[in-house]
PDB file of C-alpha atoms in Angstrom:
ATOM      1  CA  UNK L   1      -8.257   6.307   9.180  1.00 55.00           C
ATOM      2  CA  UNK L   2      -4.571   6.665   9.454  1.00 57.00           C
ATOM      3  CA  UNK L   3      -2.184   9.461   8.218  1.00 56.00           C
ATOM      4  CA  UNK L   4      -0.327   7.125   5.269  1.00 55.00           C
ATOM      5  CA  UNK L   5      -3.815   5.926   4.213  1.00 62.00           C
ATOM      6  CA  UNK L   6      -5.469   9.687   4.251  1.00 62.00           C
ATOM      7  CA  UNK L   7      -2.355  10.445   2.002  1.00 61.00           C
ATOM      8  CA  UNK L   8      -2.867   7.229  -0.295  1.00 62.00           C
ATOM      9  CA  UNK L   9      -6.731   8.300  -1.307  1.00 60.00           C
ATOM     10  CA  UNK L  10      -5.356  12.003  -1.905  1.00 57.00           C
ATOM     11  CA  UNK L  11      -2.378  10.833  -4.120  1.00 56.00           C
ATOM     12  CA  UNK L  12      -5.079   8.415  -5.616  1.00 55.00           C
ATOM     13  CA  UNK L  13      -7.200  11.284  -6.830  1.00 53.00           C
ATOM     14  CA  UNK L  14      -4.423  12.988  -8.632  1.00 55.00           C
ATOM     15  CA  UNK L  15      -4.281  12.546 -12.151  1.00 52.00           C
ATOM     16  CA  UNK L  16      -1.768  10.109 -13.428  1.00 58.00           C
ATOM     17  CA  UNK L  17       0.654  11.350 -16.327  1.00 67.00           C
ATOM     18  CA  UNK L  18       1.911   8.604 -18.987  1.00 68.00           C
ATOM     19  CA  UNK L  19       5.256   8.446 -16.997  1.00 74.00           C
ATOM     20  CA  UNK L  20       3.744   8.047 -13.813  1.00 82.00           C
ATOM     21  CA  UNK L  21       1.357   5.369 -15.111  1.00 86.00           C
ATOM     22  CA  UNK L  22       4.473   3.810 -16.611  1.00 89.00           C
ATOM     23  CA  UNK L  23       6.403   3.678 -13.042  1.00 90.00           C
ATOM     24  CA  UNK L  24       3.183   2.370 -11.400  1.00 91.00           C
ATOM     25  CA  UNK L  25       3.018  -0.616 -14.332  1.00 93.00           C
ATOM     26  CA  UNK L  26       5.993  -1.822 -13.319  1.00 93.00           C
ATOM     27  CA  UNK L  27       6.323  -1.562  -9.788  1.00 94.00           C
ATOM     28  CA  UNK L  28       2.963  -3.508  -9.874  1.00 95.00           C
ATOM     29  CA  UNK L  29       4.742  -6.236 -12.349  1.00 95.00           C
ATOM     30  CA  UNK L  30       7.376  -6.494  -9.661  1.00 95.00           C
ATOM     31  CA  UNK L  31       5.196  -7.237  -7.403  1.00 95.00           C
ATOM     32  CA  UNK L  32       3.219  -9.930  -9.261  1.00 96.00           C
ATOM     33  CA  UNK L  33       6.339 -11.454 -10.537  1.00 95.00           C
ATOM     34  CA  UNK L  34       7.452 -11.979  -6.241  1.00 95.00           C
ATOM     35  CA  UNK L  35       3.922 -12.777  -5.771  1.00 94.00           C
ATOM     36  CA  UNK L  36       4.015 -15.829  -8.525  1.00 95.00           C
ATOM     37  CA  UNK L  37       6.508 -17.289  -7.056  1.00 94.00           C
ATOM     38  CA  UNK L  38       4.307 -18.886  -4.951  1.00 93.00           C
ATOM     39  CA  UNK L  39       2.308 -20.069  -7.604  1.00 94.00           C
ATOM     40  CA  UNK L  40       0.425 -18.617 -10.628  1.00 94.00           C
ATOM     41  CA  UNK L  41      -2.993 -19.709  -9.692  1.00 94.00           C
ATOM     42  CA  UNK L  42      -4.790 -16.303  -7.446  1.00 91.00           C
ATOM     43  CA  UNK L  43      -7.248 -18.903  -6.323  1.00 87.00           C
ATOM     44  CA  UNK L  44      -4.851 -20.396  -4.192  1.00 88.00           C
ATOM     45  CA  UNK L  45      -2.325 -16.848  -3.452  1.00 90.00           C
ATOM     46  CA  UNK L  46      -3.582 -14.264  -1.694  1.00 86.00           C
ATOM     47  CA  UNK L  47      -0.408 -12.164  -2.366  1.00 89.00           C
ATOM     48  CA  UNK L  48      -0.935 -12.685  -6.524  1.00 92.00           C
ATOM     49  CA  UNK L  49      -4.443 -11.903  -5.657  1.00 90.00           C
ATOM     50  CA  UNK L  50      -3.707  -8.377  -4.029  1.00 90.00           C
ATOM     51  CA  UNK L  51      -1.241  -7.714  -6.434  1.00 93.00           C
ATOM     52  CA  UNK L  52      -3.856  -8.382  -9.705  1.00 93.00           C
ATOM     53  CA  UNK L  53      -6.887  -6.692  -7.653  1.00 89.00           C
ATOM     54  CA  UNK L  54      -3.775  -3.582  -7.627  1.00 91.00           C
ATOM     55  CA  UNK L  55      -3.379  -3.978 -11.453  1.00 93.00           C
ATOM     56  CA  UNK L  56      -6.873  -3.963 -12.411  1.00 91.00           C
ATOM     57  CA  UNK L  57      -7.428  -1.022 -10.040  1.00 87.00           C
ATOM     58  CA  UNK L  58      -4.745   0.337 -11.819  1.00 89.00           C
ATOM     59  CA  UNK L  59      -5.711   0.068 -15.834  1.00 92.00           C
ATOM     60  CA  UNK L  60      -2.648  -2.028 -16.181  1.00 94.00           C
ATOM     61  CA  UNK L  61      -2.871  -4.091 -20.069  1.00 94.00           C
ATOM     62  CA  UNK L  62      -3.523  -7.907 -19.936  1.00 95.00           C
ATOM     63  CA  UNK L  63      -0.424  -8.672 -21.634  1.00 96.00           C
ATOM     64  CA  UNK L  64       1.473  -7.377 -19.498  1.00 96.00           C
ATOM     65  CA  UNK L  65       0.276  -8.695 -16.304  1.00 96.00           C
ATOM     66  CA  UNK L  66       0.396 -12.032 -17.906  1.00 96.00           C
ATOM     67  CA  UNK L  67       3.973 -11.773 -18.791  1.00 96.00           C
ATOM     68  CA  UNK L  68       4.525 -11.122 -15.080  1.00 96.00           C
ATOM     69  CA  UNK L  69       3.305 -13.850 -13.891  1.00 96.00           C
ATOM     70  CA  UNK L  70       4.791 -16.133 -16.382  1.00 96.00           C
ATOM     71  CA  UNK L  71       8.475 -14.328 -15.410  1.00 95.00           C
ATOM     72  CA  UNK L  72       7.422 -14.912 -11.715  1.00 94.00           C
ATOM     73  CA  UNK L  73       6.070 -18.933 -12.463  1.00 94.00           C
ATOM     74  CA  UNK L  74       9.562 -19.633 -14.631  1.00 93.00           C
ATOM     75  CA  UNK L  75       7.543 -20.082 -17.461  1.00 94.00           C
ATOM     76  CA  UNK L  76       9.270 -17.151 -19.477  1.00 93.00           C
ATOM     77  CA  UNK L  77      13.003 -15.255 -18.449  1.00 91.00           C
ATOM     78  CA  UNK L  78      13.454 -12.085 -16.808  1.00 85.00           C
ATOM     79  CA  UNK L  79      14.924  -9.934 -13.720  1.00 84.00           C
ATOM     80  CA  UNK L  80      14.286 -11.831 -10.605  1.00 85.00           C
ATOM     81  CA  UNK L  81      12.936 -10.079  -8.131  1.00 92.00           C
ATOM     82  CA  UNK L  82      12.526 -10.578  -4.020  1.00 92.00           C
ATOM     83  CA  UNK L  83      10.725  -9.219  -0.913  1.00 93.00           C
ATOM     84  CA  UNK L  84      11.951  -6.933   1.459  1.00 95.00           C
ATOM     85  CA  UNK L  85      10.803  -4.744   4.696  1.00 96.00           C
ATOM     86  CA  UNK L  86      12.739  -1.556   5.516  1.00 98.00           C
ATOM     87  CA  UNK L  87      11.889  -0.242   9.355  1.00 98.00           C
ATOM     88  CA  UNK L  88      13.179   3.154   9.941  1.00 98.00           C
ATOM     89  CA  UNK L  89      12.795   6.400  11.652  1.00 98.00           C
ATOM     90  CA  UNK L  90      11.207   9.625  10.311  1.00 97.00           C
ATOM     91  CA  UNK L  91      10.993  13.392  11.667  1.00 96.00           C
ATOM     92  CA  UNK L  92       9.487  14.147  14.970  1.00 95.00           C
ATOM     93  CA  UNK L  93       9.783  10.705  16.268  1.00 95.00           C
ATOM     94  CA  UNK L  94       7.653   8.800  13.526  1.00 97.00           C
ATOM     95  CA  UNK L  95       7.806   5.141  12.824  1.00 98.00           C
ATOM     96  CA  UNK L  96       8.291   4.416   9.405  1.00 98.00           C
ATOM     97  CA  UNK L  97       7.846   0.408   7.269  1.00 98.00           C
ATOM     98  CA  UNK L  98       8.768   0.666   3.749  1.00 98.00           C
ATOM     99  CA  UNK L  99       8.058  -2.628   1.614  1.00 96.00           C
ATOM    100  CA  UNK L 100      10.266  -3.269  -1.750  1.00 96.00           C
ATOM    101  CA  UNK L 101      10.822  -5.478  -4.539  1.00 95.00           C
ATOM    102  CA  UNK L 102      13.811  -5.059  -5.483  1.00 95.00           C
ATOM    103  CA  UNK L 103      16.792  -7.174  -7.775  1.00 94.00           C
ATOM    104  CA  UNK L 104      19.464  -5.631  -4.948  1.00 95.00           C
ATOM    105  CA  UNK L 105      18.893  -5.472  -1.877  1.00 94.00           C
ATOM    106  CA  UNK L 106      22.435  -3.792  -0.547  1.00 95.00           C
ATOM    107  CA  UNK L 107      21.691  -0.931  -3.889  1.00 96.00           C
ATOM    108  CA  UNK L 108      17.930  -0.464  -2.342  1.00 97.00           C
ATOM    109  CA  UNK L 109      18.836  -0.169   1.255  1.00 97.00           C
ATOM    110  CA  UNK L 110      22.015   2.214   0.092  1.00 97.00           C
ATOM    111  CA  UNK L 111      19.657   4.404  -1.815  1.00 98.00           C
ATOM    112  CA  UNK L 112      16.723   4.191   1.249  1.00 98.00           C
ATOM    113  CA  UNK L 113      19.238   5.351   3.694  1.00 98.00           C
ATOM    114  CA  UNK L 114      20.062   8.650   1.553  1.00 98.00           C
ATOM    115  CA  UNK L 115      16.460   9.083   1.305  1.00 98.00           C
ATOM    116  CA  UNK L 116      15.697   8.848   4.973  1.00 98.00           C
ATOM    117  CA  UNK L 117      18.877  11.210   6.068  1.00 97.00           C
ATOM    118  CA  UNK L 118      18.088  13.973   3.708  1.00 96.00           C
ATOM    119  CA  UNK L 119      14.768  14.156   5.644  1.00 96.00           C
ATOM    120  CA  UNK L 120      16.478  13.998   8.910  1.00 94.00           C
ATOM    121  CA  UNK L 121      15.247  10.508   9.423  1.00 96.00           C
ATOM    122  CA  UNK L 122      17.470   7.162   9.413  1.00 97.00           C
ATOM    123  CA  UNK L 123      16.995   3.585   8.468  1.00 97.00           C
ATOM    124  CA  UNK L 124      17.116   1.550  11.545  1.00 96.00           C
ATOM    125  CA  UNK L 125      17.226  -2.415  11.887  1.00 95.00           C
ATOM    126  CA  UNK L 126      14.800  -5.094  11.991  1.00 93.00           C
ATOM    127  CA  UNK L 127      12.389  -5.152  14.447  1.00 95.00           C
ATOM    128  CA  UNK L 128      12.961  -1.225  15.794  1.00 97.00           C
ATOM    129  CA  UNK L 129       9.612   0.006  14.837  1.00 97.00           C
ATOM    130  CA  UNK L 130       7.557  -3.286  13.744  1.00 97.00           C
ATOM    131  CA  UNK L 131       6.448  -3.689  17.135  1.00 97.00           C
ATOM    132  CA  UNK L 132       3.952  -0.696  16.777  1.00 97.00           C
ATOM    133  CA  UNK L 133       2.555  -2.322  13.985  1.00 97.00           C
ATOM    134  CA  UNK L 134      -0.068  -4.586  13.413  1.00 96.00           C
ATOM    135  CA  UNK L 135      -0.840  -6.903  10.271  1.00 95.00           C
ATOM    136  CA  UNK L 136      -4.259  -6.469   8.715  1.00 95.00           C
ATOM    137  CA  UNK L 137      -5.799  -6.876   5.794  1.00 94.00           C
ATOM    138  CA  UNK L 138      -7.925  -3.733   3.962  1.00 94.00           C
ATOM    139  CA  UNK L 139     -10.402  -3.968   1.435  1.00 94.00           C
ATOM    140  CA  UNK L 140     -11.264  -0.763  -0.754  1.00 92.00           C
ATOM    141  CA  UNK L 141     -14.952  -1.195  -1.951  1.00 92.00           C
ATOM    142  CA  UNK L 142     -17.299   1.430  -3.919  1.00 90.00           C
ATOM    143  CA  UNK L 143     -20.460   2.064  -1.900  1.00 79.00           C
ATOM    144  CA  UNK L 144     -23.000   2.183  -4.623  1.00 78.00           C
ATOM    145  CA  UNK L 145     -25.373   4.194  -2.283  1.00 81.00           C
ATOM    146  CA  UNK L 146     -25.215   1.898   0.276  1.00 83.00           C
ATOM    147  CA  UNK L 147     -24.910   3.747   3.771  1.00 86.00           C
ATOM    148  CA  UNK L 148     -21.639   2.616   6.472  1.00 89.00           C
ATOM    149  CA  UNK L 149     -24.380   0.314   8.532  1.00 89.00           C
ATOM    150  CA  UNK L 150     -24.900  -1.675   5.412  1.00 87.00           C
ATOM    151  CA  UNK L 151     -21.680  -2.229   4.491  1.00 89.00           C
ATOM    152  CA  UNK L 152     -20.536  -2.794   8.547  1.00 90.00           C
ATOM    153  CA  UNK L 153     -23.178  -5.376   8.788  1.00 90.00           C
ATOM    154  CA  UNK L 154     -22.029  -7.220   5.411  1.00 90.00           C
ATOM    155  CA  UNK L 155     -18.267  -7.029   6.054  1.00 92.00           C
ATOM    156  CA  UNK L 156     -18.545  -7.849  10.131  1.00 92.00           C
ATOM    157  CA  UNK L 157     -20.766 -11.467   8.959  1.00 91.00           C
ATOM    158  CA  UNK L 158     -18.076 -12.192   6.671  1.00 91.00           C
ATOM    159  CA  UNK L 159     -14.988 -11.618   9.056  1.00 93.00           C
ATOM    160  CA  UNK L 160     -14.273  -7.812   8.932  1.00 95.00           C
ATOM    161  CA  UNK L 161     -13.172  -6.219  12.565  1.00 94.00           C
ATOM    162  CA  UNK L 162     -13.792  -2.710  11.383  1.00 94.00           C
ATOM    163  CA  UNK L 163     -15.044  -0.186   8.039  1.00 93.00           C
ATOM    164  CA  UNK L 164     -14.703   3.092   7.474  1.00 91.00           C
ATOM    165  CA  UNK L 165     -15.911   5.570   5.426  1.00 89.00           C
ATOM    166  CA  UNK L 166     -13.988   7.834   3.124  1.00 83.00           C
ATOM    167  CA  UNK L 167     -16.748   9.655   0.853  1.00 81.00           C
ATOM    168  CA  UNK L 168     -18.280   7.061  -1.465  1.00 83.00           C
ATOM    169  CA  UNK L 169     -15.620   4.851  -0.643  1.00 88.00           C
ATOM    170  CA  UNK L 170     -15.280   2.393   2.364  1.00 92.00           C
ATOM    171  CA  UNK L 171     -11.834   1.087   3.659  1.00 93.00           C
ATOM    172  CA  UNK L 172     -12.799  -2.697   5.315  1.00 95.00           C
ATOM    173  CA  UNK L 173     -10.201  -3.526   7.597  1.00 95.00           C
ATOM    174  CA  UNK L 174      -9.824  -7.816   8.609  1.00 96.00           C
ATOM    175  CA  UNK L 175      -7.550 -10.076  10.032  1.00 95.00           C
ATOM    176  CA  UNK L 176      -4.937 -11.030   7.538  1.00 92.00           C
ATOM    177  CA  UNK L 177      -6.399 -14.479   7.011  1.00 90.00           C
ATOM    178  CA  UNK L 178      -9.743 -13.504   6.182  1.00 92.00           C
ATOM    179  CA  UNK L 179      -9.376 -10.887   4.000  1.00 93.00           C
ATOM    180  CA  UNK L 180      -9.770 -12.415   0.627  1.00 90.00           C
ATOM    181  CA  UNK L 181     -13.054 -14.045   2.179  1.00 91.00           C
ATOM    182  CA  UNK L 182     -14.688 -11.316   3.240  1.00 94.00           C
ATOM    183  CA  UNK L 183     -13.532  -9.174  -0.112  1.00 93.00           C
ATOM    184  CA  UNK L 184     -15.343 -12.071  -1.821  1.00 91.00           C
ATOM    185  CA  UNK L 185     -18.538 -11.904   0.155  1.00 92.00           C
ATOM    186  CA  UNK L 186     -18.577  -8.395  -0.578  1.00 92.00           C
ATOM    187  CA  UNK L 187     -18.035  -9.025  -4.046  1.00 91.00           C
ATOM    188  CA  UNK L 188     -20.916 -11.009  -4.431  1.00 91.00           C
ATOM    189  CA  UNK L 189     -23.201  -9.116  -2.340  1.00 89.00           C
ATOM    190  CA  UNK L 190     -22.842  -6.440  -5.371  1.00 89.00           C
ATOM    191  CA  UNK L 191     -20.301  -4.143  -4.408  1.00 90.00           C
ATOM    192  CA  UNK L 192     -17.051  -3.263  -6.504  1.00 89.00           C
ATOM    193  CA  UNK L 193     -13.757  -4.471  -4.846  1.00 90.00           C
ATOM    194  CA  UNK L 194     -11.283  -1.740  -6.066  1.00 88.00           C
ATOM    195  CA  UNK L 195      -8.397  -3.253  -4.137  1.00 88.00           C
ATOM    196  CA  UNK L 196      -6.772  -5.797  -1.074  1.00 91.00           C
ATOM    197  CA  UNK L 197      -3.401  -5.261   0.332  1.00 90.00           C
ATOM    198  CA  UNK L 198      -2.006  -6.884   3.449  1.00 91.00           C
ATOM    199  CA  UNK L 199      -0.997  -3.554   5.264  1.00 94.00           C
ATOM    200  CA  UNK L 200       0.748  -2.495   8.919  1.00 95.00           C
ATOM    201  CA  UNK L 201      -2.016  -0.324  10.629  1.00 94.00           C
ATOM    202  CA  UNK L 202       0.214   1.615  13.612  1.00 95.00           C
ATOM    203  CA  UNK L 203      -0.517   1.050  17.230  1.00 95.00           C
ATOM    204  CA  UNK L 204      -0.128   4.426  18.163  1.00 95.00           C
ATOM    205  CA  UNK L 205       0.456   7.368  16.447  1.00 95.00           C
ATOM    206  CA  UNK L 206       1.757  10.310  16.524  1.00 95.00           C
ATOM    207  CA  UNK L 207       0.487  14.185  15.428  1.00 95.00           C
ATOM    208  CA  UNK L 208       2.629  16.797  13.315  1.00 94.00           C
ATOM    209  CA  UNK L 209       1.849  20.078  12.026  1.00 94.00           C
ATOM    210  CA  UNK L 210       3.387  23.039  10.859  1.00 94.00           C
ATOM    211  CA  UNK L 211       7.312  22.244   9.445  1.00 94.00           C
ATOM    212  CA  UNK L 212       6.874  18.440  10.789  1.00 95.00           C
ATOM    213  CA  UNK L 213       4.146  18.117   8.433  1.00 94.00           C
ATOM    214  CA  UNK L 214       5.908  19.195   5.591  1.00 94.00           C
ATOM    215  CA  UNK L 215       9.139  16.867   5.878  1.00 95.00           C
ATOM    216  CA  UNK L 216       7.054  14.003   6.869  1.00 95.00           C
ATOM    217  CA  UNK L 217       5.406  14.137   3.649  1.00 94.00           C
ATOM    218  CA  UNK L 218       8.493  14.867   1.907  1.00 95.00           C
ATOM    219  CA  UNK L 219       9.899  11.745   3.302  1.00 96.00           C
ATOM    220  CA  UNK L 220       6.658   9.922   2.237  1.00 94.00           C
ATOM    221  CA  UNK L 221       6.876  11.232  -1.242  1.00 93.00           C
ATOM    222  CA  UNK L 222      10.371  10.322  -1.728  1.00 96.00           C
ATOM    223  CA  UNK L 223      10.413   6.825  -0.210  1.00 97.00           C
ATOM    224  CA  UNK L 224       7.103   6.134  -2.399  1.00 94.00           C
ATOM    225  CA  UNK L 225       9.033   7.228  -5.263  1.00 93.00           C
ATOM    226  CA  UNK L 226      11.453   5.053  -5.376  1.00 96.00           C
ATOM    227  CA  UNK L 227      11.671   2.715  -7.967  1.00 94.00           C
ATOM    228  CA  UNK L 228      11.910  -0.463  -6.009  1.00 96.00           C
ATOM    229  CA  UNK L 229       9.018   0.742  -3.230  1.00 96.00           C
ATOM    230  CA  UNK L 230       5.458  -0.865  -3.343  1.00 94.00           C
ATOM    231  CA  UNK L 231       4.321   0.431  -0.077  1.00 94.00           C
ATOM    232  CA  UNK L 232       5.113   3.251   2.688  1.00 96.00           C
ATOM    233  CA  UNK L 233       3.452   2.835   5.963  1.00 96.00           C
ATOM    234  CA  UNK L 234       3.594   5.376   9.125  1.00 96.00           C
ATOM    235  CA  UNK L 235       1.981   6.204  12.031  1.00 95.00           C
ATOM    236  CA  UNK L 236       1.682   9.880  11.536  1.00 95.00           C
ATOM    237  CA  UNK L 237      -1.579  11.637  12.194  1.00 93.00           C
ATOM    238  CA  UNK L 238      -2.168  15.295  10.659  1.00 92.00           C
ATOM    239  CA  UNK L 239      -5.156  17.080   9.522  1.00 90.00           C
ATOM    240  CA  UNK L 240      -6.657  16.574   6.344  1.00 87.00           C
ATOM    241  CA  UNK L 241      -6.580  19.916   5.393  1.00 88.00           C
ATOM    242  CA  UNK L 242      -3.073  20.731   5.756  1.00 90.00           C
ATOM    243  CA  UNK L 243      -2.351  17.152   3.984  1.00 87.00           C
ATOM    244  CA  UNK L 244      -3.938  18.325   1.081  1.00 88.00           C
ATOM    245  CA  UNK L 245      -2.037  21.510   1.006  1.00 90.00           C
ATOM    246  CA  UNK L 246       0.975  20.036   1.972  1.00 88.00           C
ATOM    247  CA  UNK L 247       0.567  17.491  -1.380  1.00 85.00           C
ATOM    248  CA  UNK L 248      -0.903  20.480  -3.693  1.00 85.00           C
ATOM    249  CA  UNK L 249       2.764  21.891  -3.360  1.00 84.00           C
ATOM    250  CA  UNK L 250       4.763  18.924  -3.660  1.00 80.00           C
ATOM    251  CA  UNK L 251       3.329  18.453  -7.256  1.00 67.00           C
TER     252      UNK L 251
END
């Protein structure tokens, strides 16, 4: 499993205060209003699919995922929103994709830039990191007691090129055009999709300890904080152990 997605499942565990759950709401709405653009029916989106499977994962009230789709579809007034990738450079040589919605894109990539420098990283242009990146699509599922074989067996007849197992969770990874089949297989074959996303898995990667460590995940934490970010991606590696101390003390 990669570095960014080790430090996804241990932010995930954290408990979420009312003002955190209230950031997360609406950088999810962001995303399903960009997402709806497309169209408002998830049947035929994959994007508005990923982005509901992140609100339901998420607790996120009815209304106001319907109102987001409704801004996104034109059927009701609000912000507009658009897509944008950020490539970029990180401390001790990482490789670092940032995804955004954002209303402004020269305000978001002012304010990304500031964030990268004051980690002794820099935003760099299109194209100077994606190539050690590749496109998949990853499926979160619940186990329900079922061992890694099962779920290997289930997810590789429906598509899946890889699973992995994260305690009672299992991270499916696909090919990007797949991945909503092979979530749905799984769906109906009992298990409990908790989320999709279209990700960037890294190539190669590369290892930090000690004071690395730290101000990668510093630079993490910030760009992930960001109002306009939906997703960080990186091709750090780093034990689990000192990840989890590293993110006790950033708290």
């Amino acid at each position: 499993m990669s570095g960014h997605s080790k430090w996804h499942n241990i932010q995930g565990k954290k408990s979420v205060t009312d003002a955190k759950r209230g950031k997360l709401f609406t950088k999810i709405a962001k995303e399903i209003i960009v997402a709806a653009k497309r169209g408002g029916n998830p049947d035929h989106n994959p994007s508005l699919r990923s982005a509901l499977d992140k609100a339901s994962e998420a607790g996120m009230p009815k209304d106001n995922i319907k109102r987001a789709i409704q801004r996104g579809t034109g059927e009701i007034e609000g912000a507009t929103y658009e897509e944008a990738v950020y490539e970029g450079y990180g401390p001790a040589g990482t490789a670092v994709i940032v995804e955004a919605s954002t209303d402004s894109k020269n305000r978001t990539i002012s304010e990304l830039k500031k964030i990268f420098s004051k980690h002794g990283g820099s935003l760099g242009e299109q194209g100077c990191v994606a190539w050690n990146f590749e496109r998949e699509g990853e499926i979160v599922v619940e186990g329900g007691g079922k061992s890694l074989d099962d779920v290997l067996m289930e997810a590789a007849d429906a598509g899946a090129s890889d699973v992995e197992a994260d305690g009672d969770t299992f991270i499916v990874t696909t090919p990007p055009d797949v991945m909503h089949q092979v979530a749905e297989v799984l769906r109906k074959a009992g298990y409990k999709v908790k989320g999709t996303n279209l990700v960037y898995n890294a190539k190669s990667t590369v290892k930090v300890t000690g004071q690395d460590a730290v101000k990668v995940l510093k630079l993490q934490n910030d760009l992930e904080d960001h109002d306009d970010v939906n997703n960080v991606y990186s091709n750090f590696e780093m034990d689990e152990s000192e990840m989890e101390k590293i993110a006790s003390e950033l708290e």
